[in-house]
Amino acid sequence: MTDNKASTLSRKTYEAELLRLQIELVKLQEWVRAEGARLVVVFEGRDAAGKGGTIQRVTQYLNPRVARIVALPKPTERERTQWYFQRYVEHLPAAGEIVLFDRSWYNRAGVERVMGFCTREEYQLFLRQCPVFERMLVEDGILLRKYWFSVSDAVQQERFQHRLEDPLRRWKLSPMDLESITRWEAYSRAKDEMMVHTDIAEAPWYVVESDDKRRARLNMMAHLLSSVPYHEVPPPVLELPERPPSTGYERPPRDLQTYVPDHTAQL
């Protein structure tokens, strides 16, 4: 790997390439919609590895009716009695849609395994069923991409500290995140075992080095674009119509409506 400190991207270079890739992502979106394709992108990795920030940049200019983010809370008591993959299946895309999973069914191979939220038998069943489940998705025509964001312990610790001190990001830090610090090696072993069983030819894992957030975002976006055989779909020809002449409409008096106070006048 290249020494990140010696080759740090300038903000100007980063922002220029980010915009270029986001333009391509819009083209990808239009191809998905025009072709009726179904694209699923799974984002996994340690806490504070940069998944959320990358997802924000990926979807920044996309149509939320086409591309949606799925970030499920912990399962309800009813969902705990379902087939494990069941609650994820209902969020899979229909034709012309993109779904980005901010964490996914791999919770069972990570936090549930390490924190003891599932039994050994449930975990082993997941490892057997997951490759079968993903092969079924791919065989049915879904484009499935899986990204693991890899962050070092030192950088994770630094990011946790920043979250603790930043009122805008404090909500991102939970007791579960702090617990992951003391279970670093347990999470490492769980990830390694997960990779052995689920890094399959039909749906391989792609590891994103994410100590440098800017590089991680650009690398992930560029790889996604390179992995899908999309092409630019010509947009429909649109012309702004001329405004018709007035027919005598008059706006009601302003004092009949309640307006938001002008907060900016006090700045």
Coordinates of C-alpha atoms in Angstrom, one line a residue:
M1 CA 0.0 0.0 0.0
T2 CA 1.1 3.6 -0.7
D3 CA 2.1 5.6 2.3
N4 CA -1.0 7.7 2.9
K5 CA 0.8 10.4 4.8
A6 CA 3.3 10.8 2.0
S7 CA 0.6 11.0 -0.6
T8 CA -2.4 12.7 1.0
L9 CA -4.9 14.0 -1.4
S10 CA -5.4 17.7 -1.5
R11 CA -8.9 18.9 -0.9
K12 CA -9.0 20.4 -4.4
T13 CA -8.1 17.0 -6.0
Y14 CA -10.5 15.1 -3.7
E15 CA -13.4 17.4 -4.4
A16 CA -12.8 17.4 -8.2
E17 CA -12.6 13.6 -8.4
L18 CA -15.6 13.2 -6.0
L19 CA -17.7 15.4 -8.3
R20 CA -16.7 13.4 -11.4
L21 CA -17.6 10.1 -9.7
Q22 CA -20.9 11.5 -8.5
I23 CA -21.8 12.5 -12.0
E24 CA -21.0 9.0 -13.1
L25 CA -23.2 7.6 -10.3
V26 CA -26.1 9.7 -11.6
K27 CA -25.5 8.0 -15.0
L28 CA -25.4 4.7 -13.3
Q29 CA -28.7 5.5 -11.6
E30 CA -30.4 6.4 -14.9
W31 CA -29.1 3.2 -16.4
V32 CA -30.5 1.1 -13.5
R33 CA -33.9 2.8 -14.0
A34 CA -33.9 2.5 -17.8
E35 CA -32.8 -1.1 -17.8
G36 CA -34.9 -2.2 -14.9
A37 CA -31.8 -3.4 -13.1
R38 CA -31.6 -4.2 -9.4
L39 CA -28.5 -3.2 -7.5
V40 CA -27.7 -4.0 -3.9
V41 CA -24.6 -2.5 -2.2
V42 CA -23.6 -3.8 1.2
F43 CA -21.5 -1.6 3.5
E44 CA -19.9 -3.4 6.4
G45 CA -16.9 -2.8 8.6
R46 CA -15.9 -1.7 12.1
D47 CA -17.5 1.2 13.9
A48 CA -16.1 4.5 12.7
A49 CA -14.6 2.9 9.6
G50 CA -16.2 5.5 7.3
K51 CA -19.2 3.7 6.0
G52 CA -21.8 6.4 6.8
G53 CA -19.8 9.2 5.2
T54 CA -19.2 7.2 2.1
I55 CA -22.9 6.4 1.8
Q56 CA -23.7 10.1 2.1
R57 CA -21.4 10.9 -0.8
V58 CA -22.7 8.1 -3.0
T59 CA -26.3 9.1 -2.6
Q60 CA -25.8 12.9 -2.4
Y61 CA -27.1 13.6 -5.9
L62 CA -29.2 10.5 -6.5
N63 CA -32.9 10.3 -6.7
P64 CA -34.3 9.0 -3.4
R65 CA -37.1 7.3 -5.3
V66 CA -34.5 5.2 -7.1
A67 CA -31.7 4.9 -4.6
R68 CA -32.5 4.3 -0.9
I69 CA -30.5 3.6 2.2
V70 CA -31.6 0.7 4.5
A71 CA -30.2 1.0 8.1
L72 CA -32.4 -1.4 10.2
P73 CA -32.6 -1.1 14.0
K74 CA -32.3 -4.1 16.2
P75 CA -35.0 -6.7 15.4
T76 CA -38.3 -6.7 17.2
E77 CA -39.5 -9.7 19.3
R78 CA -41.6 -10.8 16.3
E79 CA -38.7 -10.5 13.9
R80 CA -36.5 -12.6 16.2
T81 CA -38.9 -15.5 15.5
Q82 CA -38.6 -15.1 11.7
W83 CA -36.1 -16.7 9.4
Y84 CA -33.1 -14.6 9.9
F85 CA -32.9 -13.2 6.4
Q86 CA -36.6 -12.5 6.2
R87 CA -36.6 -8.9 7.3
Y88 CA -33.8 -8.0 4.9
V89 CA -35.6 -9.6 1.9
E90 CA -38.5 -7.1 2.1
H91 CA -36.0 -4.3 1.5
L92 CA -34.5 -5.7 -1.6
P93 CA -34.9 -3.6 -4.7
A94 CA -37.5 -4.0 -7.4
A95 CA -36.7 -3.3 -11.1
G96 CA -35.0 0.1 -11.5
E97 CA -34.0 0.5 -7.9
I98 CA -30.7 0.7 -5.9
V99 CA -30.6 -0.3 -2.3
L100 CA -27.6 0.5 -0.1
F101 CA -27.4 -1.5 3.2
D102 CA -25.8 0.5 6.0
R103 CA -25.0 -2.7 7.8
S104 CA -26.9 -5.8 6.6
W105 CA -27.5 -9.4 7.3
Y106 CA -23.8 -9.6 8.3
N107 CA -24.8 -8.3 11.7
R108 CA -25.1 -11.9 12.7
A109 CA -21.4 -12.6 11.7
G110 CA -20.2 -9.5 13.6
V111 CA -21.9 -7.8 16.5
E112 CA -24.3 -10.6 17.2
R113 CA -21.5 -13.2 17.2
V114 CA -19.1 -11.2 19.3
M115 CA -21.6 -9.8 21.8
G116 CA -23.5 -13.0 22.3
F117 CA -26.8 -11.8 20.8
C118 CA -27.2 -15.1 18.9
T119 CA -26.5 -18.7 19.8
R120 CA -23.6 -20.7 18.4
E121 CA -26.1 -22.8 16.5
E122 CA -27.7 -19.7 15.0
Y123 CA -24.3 -18.4 14.0
Q124 CA -23.3 -21.6 12.3
L125 CA -26.6 -21.8 10.5
F126 CA -26.0 -18.2 9.2
L127 CA -22.5 -19.2 7.8
R128 CA -24.1 -22.1 6.0
Q129 CA -27.1 -20.2 4.6
C130 CA -25.6 -16.9 3.7
P131 CA -23.7 -18.1 0.6
V132 CA -26.8 -19.9 -0.5
F133 CA -28.9 -16.8 0.1
E134 CA -26.5 -14.6 -1.9
R135 CA -26.2 -17.0 -4.7
M136 CA -30.0 -17.0 -5.0
L137 CA -30.0 -13.2 -5.2
V138 CA -27.3 -13.2 -7.9
E139 CA -29.0 -16.0 -9.9
D140 CA -32.2 -14.0 -9.9
G141 CA -30.4 -11.1 -11.6
I142 CA -29.6 -8.8 -8.6
L143 CA -26.3 -7.0 -8.9
L144 CA -24.8 -7.6 -5.4
R145 CA -21.7 -5.7 -4.3
K146 CA -20.2 -6.1 -0.8
Y147 CA -17.7 -3.7 0.7
W148 CA -15.8 -4.2 3.9
F149 CA -14.3 -0.9 5.3
S150 CA -11.1 -1.6 7.2
V151 CA -9.8 0.8 9.8
S152 CA -6.8 0.5 12.1
D153 CA -7.3 0.4 15.9
A154 CA -5.4 3.7 16.3
V155 CA -7.5 5.6 13.7
Q156 CA -10.7 4.1 15.2
Q157 CA -9.7 5.3 18.6
E158 CA -9.0 8.8 17.2
R159 CA -12.4 9.0 15.5
F160 CA -14.2 7.8 18.6
Q161 CA -12.5 10.6 20.6
H162 CA -13.6 13.2 17.9
R163 CA -17.2 11.9 18.1
L164 CA -17.1 12.2 21.9
E165 CA -16.0 15.9 21.7
D166 CA -18.2 16.9 18.7
P167 CA -21.8 17.8 19.5
L168 CA -22.8 17.2 15.9
R169 CA -21.4 13.6 15.9
R170 CA -21.9 12.6 19.6
W171 CA -25.0 10.7 18.6
K172 CA -22.9 8.4 16.5
L173 CA -21.1 7.1 19.6
S174 CA -23.0 4.4 21.6
P175 CA -22.1 2.1 24.4
M176 CA -21.9 -0.7 21.8
D177 CA -19.2 1.3 20.0
L178 CA -17.2 1.7 23.1
E179 CA -17.5 -2.0 23.8
S180 CA -15.9 -2.7 20.5
I181 CA -12.7 -1.2 21.7
T182 CA -12.2 -3.8 24.3
R183 CA -13.2 -6.6 21.9
W184 CA -11.0 -5.6 19.0
E185 CA -9.4 -9.0 18.5
A186 CA -12.7 -10.8 18.9
Y187 CA -14.2 -8.7 16.1
S188 CA -11.1 -9.4 14.0
R189 CA -11.5 -13.2 14.4
A190 CA -15.2 -12.9 13.6
K191 CA -14.4 -11.0 10.5
D192 CA -11.8 -13.4 9.4
E193 CA -14.2 -16.4 9.9
M194 CA -17.0 -14.5 8.1
M195 CA -14.7 -13.9 5.1
V196 CA -13.7 -17.6 4.8
H197 CA -17.4 -18.6 4.5
T198 CA -18.9 -15.7 2.6
D199 CA -16.2 -14.5 0.2
I200 CA -17.8 -16.4 -2.7
A201 CA -17.1 -16.1 -6.5
E202 CA -20.7 -15.0 -7.1
A203 CA -20.6 -12.3 -4.5
P204 CA -17.0 -11.6 -3.4
W205 CA -16.0 -9.2 -0.6
Y206 CA -14.1 -6.0 -1.6
V207 CA -12.0 -4.5 1.2
V208 CA -11.7 -0.8 1.4
E209 CA -8.7 0.6 3.3
S210 CA -10.3 3.5 5.2
D211 CA -7.8 5.1 7.5
D212 CA -7.8 7.9 4.9
K213 CA -11.5 8.8 4.5
R214 CA -11.1 10.7 1.3
R215 CA -9.2 7.9 -0.5
A216 CA -11.7 5.3 0.9
R217 CA -14.7 7.2 -0.5
L218 CA -13.1 7.7 -4.0
N219 CA -11.8 4.1 -4.2
M220 CA -15.1 2.6 -3.2
M221 CA -17.1 4.7 -5.6
A222 CA -14.7 4.2 -8.5
H223 CA -14.7 0.4 -7.9
L224 CA -18.5 0.2 -7.8
L225 CA -18.7 2.1 -11.1
S226 CA -16.1 -0.1 -12.7
S227 CA -18.0 -3.3 -11.6
V228 CA -21.3 -2.5 -13.3
P229 CA -21.6 -2.5 -17.1
Y230 CA -23.7 0.7 -17.2
H231 CA -23.7 3.2 -20.0
E232 CA -25.0 6.8 -20.3
V233 CA -28.7 6.9 -21.1
P234 CA -29.6 10.0 -23.2
P235 CA -32.0 12.2 -21.1
P236 CA -35.4 13.2 -22.6
V237 CA -35.4 16.4 -24.5
L238 CA -37.1 19.0 -22.3
E239 CA -38.0 22.6 -23.1
L240 CA -39.3 25.2 -20.7
P241 CA -42.7 26.4 -21.8
E242 CA -43.6 30.0 -22.0
R243 CA -45.6 31.3 -19.1
P244 CA -49.2 32.0 -20.1
P245 CA -50.5 35.5 -19.6
S246 CA -52.2 36.4 -16.3
T247 CA -55.9 35.7 -16.0
G248 CA -56.3 38.2 -13.1
Y249 CA -55.2 36.0 -10.1
E250 CA -54.4 38.1 -7.0
R251 CA -52.5 36.7 -4.0
P252 CA -54.3 36.9 -0.7
P253 CA -53.1 39.5 1.8
R254 CA -50.0 38.3 3.6
D255 CA -51.5 39.0 7.1
L256 CA -53.9 36.1 6.5
Q257 CA -51.1 33.6 6.6
T258 CA -48.5 32.7 9.3
Y259 CA -44.9 33.2 8.1
V260 CA -41.7 31.8 9.6
P261 CA -40.0 34.6 11.5
D262 CA -36.9 36.1 9.8
H263 CA -34.2 34.7 12.0
T264 CA -31.5 35.8 9.6
A265 CA -32.4 39.5 10.2
Q266 CA -30.8 39.1 13.7
L267 CA -27.5 37.8 12.3

